[in-house]
Coordinates of C-alpha atoms and ligand atoms in Angstrom, one line a residue:
M1 CA -72.5 91.1 -14.5
E2 CA -69.3 89.2 -14.0
T3 CA -67.5 88.3 -17.3
E4 CA -65.4 85.2 -17.7
S5 CA -61.7 85.9 -17.4
P6 CA -59.9 85.7 -20.8
I7 CA -57.3 83.1 -21.4
L8 CA -54.0 84.8 -20.6
C9 CA -50.5 84.0 -21.9
Y10 CA -47.0 85.0 -21.1
F11 CA -45.6 86.6 -24.2
E12 CA -42.1 88.2 -24.6
G13 CA -42.0 89.5 -21.0
N14 CA -45.6 90.4 -20.4
V15 CA -48.9 88.6 -19.4
V16 CA -51.5 89.4 -22.1
P17 CA -54.7 88.0 -23.4
L18 CA -53.9 85.1 -25.8
K19 CA -55.6 86.9 -28.7
D20 CA -53.2 89.8 -28.4
A21 CA -50.0 87.7 -28.6
K22 CA -48.8 88.0 -32.2
V23 CA -45.4 87.6 -33.9
G24 CA -44.4 89.1 -37.3
I25 CA -44.3 87.0 -40.4
L26 CA -40.5 87.3 -40.8
T27 CA -39.9 85.8 -37.3
H28 CA -36.7 83.7 -37.5
A29 CA -38.3 80.6 -35.9
M30 CA -41.1 80.7 -38.4
S31 CA -38.8 80.8 -41.4
Y32 CA -36.2 78.3 -40.1
G33 CA -37.8 76.2 -37.3
T34 CA -35.5 77.7 -34.7
G35 CA -37.7 77.3 -31.7
C36 CA -38.0 74.6 -29.0
F37 CA -41.1 73.9 -27.0
E38 CA -42.8 71.8 -24.4
G39 CA -46.2 70.1 -24.0
I40 CA -47.4 69.9 -20.4
R41 CA -50.7 68.7 -19.0
A42 CA -52.6 69.9 -16.0
Y43 CA -55.3 67.5 -14.6
W44 CA -58.4 68.7 -12.8
N45 CA -59.3 66.6 -9.7
E46 CA -63.0 67.1 -8.9
E47 CA -62.8 65.5 -5.4
H48 CA -59.8 67.7 -4.4
G49 CA -61.3 70.7 -6.2
Q50 CA -57.8 71.3 -7.5
L51 CA -55.9 71.5 -10.8
Y52 CA -52.5 69.7 -10.8
M53 CA -49.7 70.4 -13.3
F54 CA -47.9 67.1 -14.0
R55 CA -44.1 67.0 -13.7
T56 CA -43.8 70.6 -14.8
L57 CA -40.4 71.0 -13.4
E58 CA -39.0 68.2 -15.5
H59 CA -40.6 69.7 -18.6
Y60 CA -39.0 73.0 -18.0
Q61 CA -35.7 71.3 -17.3
R62 CA -36.0 69.7 -20.7
L63 CA -36.9 73.1 -22.2
H64 CA -33.6 74.4 -20.8
H65 CA -31.8 71.4 -22.4
S66 CA -33.4 72.0 -25.8
S67 CA -32.6 75.7 -25.5
R68 CA -28.9 74.9 -24.9
V69 CA -28.8 72.9 -28.1
L70 CA -30.4 75.8 -30.0
M71 CA -28.2 78.4 -28.3
I72 CA -31.3 80.0 -26.8
Q73 CA -30.8 82.0 -23.5
L74 CA -33.7 81.5 -21.2
R75 CA -34.1 84.3 -18.7
H76 CA -36.0 82.2 -16.1
T77 CA -35.0 79.1 -14.2
P78 CA -37.2 76.0 -14.4
E79 CA -38.6 76.7 -11.0
E80 CA -39.6 80.3 -12.0
L81 CA -41.2 78.9 -15.2
V82 CA -43.3 76.5 -13.1
E83 CA -44.5 79.4 -11.0
M84 CA -45.2 81.6 -14.0
T85 CA -47.3 78.8 -15.5
A86 CA -49.3 78.2 -12.3
D87 CA -50.0 82.0 -12.3
L88 CA -51.3 81.9 -15.9
L89 CA -53.7 79.0 -15.1
R90 CA -54.9 80.8 -12.0
R91 CA -55.4 84.1 -13.6
S92 CA -57.1 82.5 -16.6
G93 CA -59.6 80.8 -14.2
I94 CA -59.0 77.3 -15.5
Y95 CA -60.8 74.6 -13.5
T96 CA -60.6 71.8 -16.0
D97 CA -58.0 69.5 -17.7
A98 CA -55.6 71.8 -19.5
Y99 CA -52.6 71.9 -21.9
I100 CA -49.6 74.1 -21.5
R101 CA -47.5 75.0 -24.5
P102 CA -44.3 77.0 -23.7
M103 CA -42.0 77.9 -26.6
A104 CA -38.5 79.5 -26.6
Y105 CA -37.6 80.9 -30.0
K106 CA -35.4 83.0 -32.2
A107 CA -37.5 86.1 -32.5
D108 CA -35.6 88.5 -34.8
E109 CA -37.5 89.4 -38.0
I110 CA -34.5 88.9 -40.4
I111 CA -33.4 86.8 -43.3
G112 CA -30.3 84.6 -42.5
V113 CA -29.9 81.0 -41.3
R114 CA -27.9 80.7 -38.1
L115 CA -28.3 80.3 -34.3
H116 CA -26.0 82.9 -32.9
N117 CA -26.5 86.7 -32.4
L118 CA -30.3 86.5 -32.5
R119 CA -32.9 87.8 -30.0
D120 CA -34.4 85.0 -27.9
E121 CA -37.9 85.2 -26.7
L122 CA -40.4 83.0 -24.8
Y123 CA -44.1 82.5 -24.7
I124 CA -46.3 80.2 -22.5
T125 CA -49.9 79.4 -23.4
V126 CA -52.5 77.5 -21.4
Q127 CA -55.8 76.1 -22.7
P128 CA -58.5 73.7 -21.7
F129 CA -57.8 70.3 -23.3
G130 CA -59.1 66.8 -23.5
N131 CA -57.6 63.7 -25.1
Y132 CA -55.1 64.1 -28.0
I133 CA -55.7 60.6 -29.3
D134 CA -58.4 58.0 -28.6
I135 CA -57.1 55.9 -25.6
D136 CA -60.3 53.9 -25.0
R137 CA -59.4 51.4 -27.8
A138 CA -56.2 49.9 -29.1
L139 CA -54.5 51.9 -31.9
N140 CA -53.7 50.4 -35.3
V141 CA -50.2 51.7 -36.2
G142 CA -47.9 51.4 -39.2
V143 CA -44.2 51.5 -39.5
S144 CA -43.4 54.7 -41.4
S145 CA -41.5 55.0 -44.7
W146 CA -40.1 58.2 -43.1
K147 CA -36.9 57.6 -41.0
R148 CA -36.5 59.3 -37.7
I149 CA -34.2 62.4 -37.7
D150 CA -30.7 61.5 -36.5
D151 CA -28.9 63.2 -33.6
N152 CA -26.4 64.7 -36.1
M153 CA -29.2 66.1 -38.3
I154 CA -31.8 67.5 -36.0
P155 CA -31.4 66.1 -32.5
A156 CA -34.6 64.4 -31.4
R157 CA -33.6 64.8 -27.8
A158 CA -34.1 68.5 -28.2
K159 CA -37.8 69.3 -28.8
V160 CA -37.1 71.6 -31.8
T161 CA -40.0 73.0 -33.8
G162 CA -38.3 72.3 -37.1
G163 CA -37.9 68.6 -36.2
Y164 CA -41.6 68.2 -36.1
V165 CA -41.8 68.2 -39.9
N166 CA -40.4 64.7 -39.6
S167 CA -43.2 63.8 -37.2
A168 CA -45.8 65.5 -39.4
L169 CA -44.7 63.6 -42.5
A170 CA -44.9 60.3 -40.7
K171 CA -48.2 61.1 -39.0
T172 CA -50.0 62.2 -42.2
E173 CA -48.7 59.2 -44.1
A174 CA -50.0 56.9 -41.4
L175 CA -53.4 58.6 -41.2
M176 CA -53.8 58.7 -45.0
N177 CA -52.9 55.0 -45.2
G178 CA -55.7 54.2 -42.7
F179 CA -53.6 53.8 -39.5
D180 CA -54.0 55.8 -36.3
E181 CA -50.3 56.5 -35.7
A182 CA -46.8 56.0 -37.1
I183 CA -43.8 54.3 -35.7
M184 CA -40.6 55.5 -37.0
L185 CA -37.3 53.6 -37.4
D186 CA -33.9 55.2 -37.3
S187 CA -31.5 55.0 -40.2
N188 CA -30.2 51.7 -38.9
G189 CA -33.7 50.2 -39.1
H190 CA -34.2 50.2 -35.3
V191 CA -37.4 51.3 -33.6
S192 CA -37.2 54.8 -32.3
E193 CA -40.7 56.2 -31.5
G194 CA -44.1 57.4 -32.7
S195 CA -44.7 60.9 -34.2
A196 CA -45.2 62.3 -30.7
E197 CA -44.9 59.3 -28.4
N198 CA -42.3 57.0 -26.9
L199 CA -42.8 53.3 -27.2
F200 CA -42.9 50.3 -24.8
M201 CA -42.9 46.7 -25.9
F202 CA -43.7 43.8 -23.6
R203 CA -42.4 40.3 -24.2
N204 CA -42.5 37.4 -21.6
G205 CA -43.3 39.7 -18.7
V206 CA -40.5 42.2 -19.4
A207 CA -40.9 45.7 -20.7
Y208 CA -38.5 47.0 -23.3
T209 CA -38.1 50.6 -24.5
P210 CA -35.5 52.1 -26.9
P211 CA -32.6 53.8 -25.0
V212 CA -32.2 57.6 -25.2
T213 CA -29.4 57.1 -27.8
E214 CA -31.9 55.8 -30.4
N215 CA -33.0 59.2 -31.7
I216 CA -35.9 59.6 -29.3
L217 CA -37.2 62.5 -27.4
E218 CA -36.3 61.9 -23.7
G219 CA -39.9 61.6 -22.8
I220 CA -41.2 62.4 -19.3
T221 CA -44.1 60.0 -19.6
R222 CA -41.5 57.4 -20.6
L223 CA -39.8 58.0 -17.3
T224 CA -43.1 58.0 -15.4
I225 CA -44.0 54.6 -17.0
M226 CA -40.6 53.1 -16.2
T227 CA -41.2 54.0 -12.5
L228 CA -44.8 52.8 -12.4
L229 CA -44.0 49.5 -14.2
R230 CA -41.2 48.7 -11.8
E231 CA -42.7 50.0 -8.6
E232 CA -46.4 49.5 -9.0
L233 CA -46.8 46.6 -11.4
G234 CA -43.6 44.7 -10.6
I235 CA -42.6 44.5 -14.2
P236 CA -38.8 44.8 -15.0
V237 CA -37.9 47.4 -17.6
V238 CA -35.0 47.1 -20.0
E239 CA -33.7 49.9 -22.2
R240 CA -32.4 48.3 -25.4
V241 CA -32.5 48.5 -29.2
I242 CA -35.7 47.1 -30.6
D243 CA -36.0 45.5 -34.1
R244 CA -39.0 46.2 -36.4
T245 CA -40.2 42.6 -36.4
E246 CA -40.0 42.3 -32.6
L247 CA -43.1 44.6 -32.8
Y248 CA -44.9 41.9 -34.8
V249 CA -44.3 39.2 -32.1
A250 CA -44.7 41.3 -29.0
D251 CA -47.3 40.3 -26.3
E252 CA -48.3 44.0 -25.8
L253 CA -47.2 47.4 -27.2
L254 CA -48.0 50.9 -26.1
L255 CA -47.2 54.4 -27.1
C256 CA -47.0 57.1 -24.4
G257 CA -46.6 60.8 -24.1
T258 CA -48.0 63.9 -22.4
G259 CA -50.5 64.3 -25.2
A260 CA -51.2 60.7 -26.0
Q261 CA -51.0 59.6 -22.3
I262 CA -51.1 55.8 -22.4
A263 CA -52.1 54.5 -25.8
P264 CA -52.2 50.7 -26.2
V265 CA -51.4 49.4 -29.7
G266 CA -53.7 46.7 -31.2
S267 CA -51.9 46.1 -34.5
V268 CA -48.6 46.9 -36.3
D269 CA -48.5 46.8 -40.1
H270 CA -51.8 44.8 -40.0
R271 CA -50.5 42.2 -37.7
P272 CA -52.4 41.9 -34.4
V273 CA -50.6 42.6 -31.2
G274 CA -51.7 40.0 -28.6
N275 CA -55.5 39.6 -29.1
G276 CA -55.7 42.9 -31.0
G277 CA -57.3 44.8 -28.1
V278 CA -56.1 46.7 -25.0
G279 CA -53.8 44.2 -23.2
E280 CA -53.7 43.4 -19.5
I281 CA -50.6 45.6 -18.8
G282 CA -51.9 48.5 -20.9
H283 CA -55.1 48.4 -18.9
A284 CA -53.4 48.2 -15.5
L285 CA -51.0 51.0 -16.5
Q286 CA -53.7 53.3 -17.7
K287 CA -55.5 52.9 -14.3
V288 CA -52.4 53.6 -12.2
Y289 CA -51.3 56.4 -14.5
F290 CA -54.5 58.4 -14.3
D291 CA -54.6 58.0 -10.5
V292 CA -51.1 59.4 -10.3
V293 CA -51.5 62.3 -12.7
K294 CA -54.7 63.4 -11.0
G295 CA -52.8 63.7 -7.7
N296 CA -54.6 60.7 -6.0
V297 CA -51.5 58.7 -5.1
P298 CA -49.6 60.3 -2.2
K299 CA -46.3 58.5 -3.1
Y300 CA -46.2 60.5 -6.3
A301 CA -47.7 63.7 -5.1
H302 CA -44.4 65.4 -5.6
W303 CA -45.0 65.1 -9.4
C304 CA -48.3 67.1 -9.1
T305 CA -48.1 70.8 -8.5
P306 CA -51.4 72.3 -7.3
V307 CA -52.3 75.5 -9.2
H308 CA -55.1 77.1 -7.1
A309 CA -54.5 78.6 -3.7
E310 CA -57.8 77.3 -2.4
A311 CA -59.6 74.1 -3.4
R312 CA -62.9 74.7 -5.2
K313 CA -65.5 72.5 -3.6
P314 CA -67.7 70.4 -5.9
L315 CA -70.9 72.4 -6.7
A316 CA -73.1 69.7 -5.1
A317 CA -71.3 70.3 -1.8
V318 CA -72.0 74.0 -1.8
S319 CA -75.2 74.6 0.3
Ligands
PMP1 N1 -41.5 61.7 -28.6 C1 -41.9 62.8 -29.3 C2 -41.4 63.0 -30.7 C3 -42.8 63.7 -28.7 O1 -43.2 64.8 -29.4 C4 -43.3 63.5 -27.4 C5 -44.3 64.5 -26.8 N2 -43.7 65.5 -26.2 C6 -42.9 62.4 -26.8 C7 -42.0 61.5 -27.4 C8 -43.3 62.1 -25.4 O2 -42.7 63.0 -24.5 P1 -43.4 63.4 -23.1 O3 -43.7 62.2 -22.4 O4 -42.3 64.1 -22.4 O5 -44.5 64.2 -23.5

């Protein structure tokens, strides 16, 4: 009898079953948060019989940037990492929406805070994955009492594991206070981003998003949305500082990220945004975004890397 192929991962130079990839409890990255990572999605397109990884090259370019900040030497180019990831998805037999989590980290099992003279390692995991947050309704968000980490503290532009304590503090506070998500301000009181999402605000037909100098992760979905707003919806996009109370008077707001995808916001600090539901732009953007990520829009096909060598025909089509 044919057994299902186990989920495989790349771990410190080898491809092994996920359950066999283990690090020791003294691993530097675990003690000190000295790792950097990515979150990438692959979308299954039933009509094409194909799995597409979305903007994987840009994610691996960002992993290289994060690694540079942490003085981590990556032994593979972004292009090689894309191919290694496709290989894992293929060999793990994944034919459904999936999530990819690469991490580069300080691997020595030693005591001592620093970045230099340490062994750098890499893993890449893949797993079937659905929605990270509910995107079929508008989210109720709260401005966090936790400030966003500053570039001179833990740079938000690098996706550093240790920096996610800041996100976790804000997210848990928001959930325990009855909100769906947190929006963090920087130390000057300007809007930076959600716990794992960038932010777009719409006022009088113009989209605004904080610039990359406002202690945000330089999000890839953010770039995708900027392109789709301009080119597909004809909405101008301005990168500028956003005040907290602008969120209260916005026509529409949304959070976006690889995990969250496009998440429209229905209220901020108990004040409704627009009519409190999913707005017109949010709705239109979700539609075009899901078309694009699933590889259905030829103009953006270069963002979608097919995984499987041969398309798998829908079961109904097999005679
Ligand atoms: N900001 C933070 C803090 C995040 O963790 C994420 C998720 N990676 C994002 C923004 C969105 O980035 P991307 O669109 O590249 O996933």
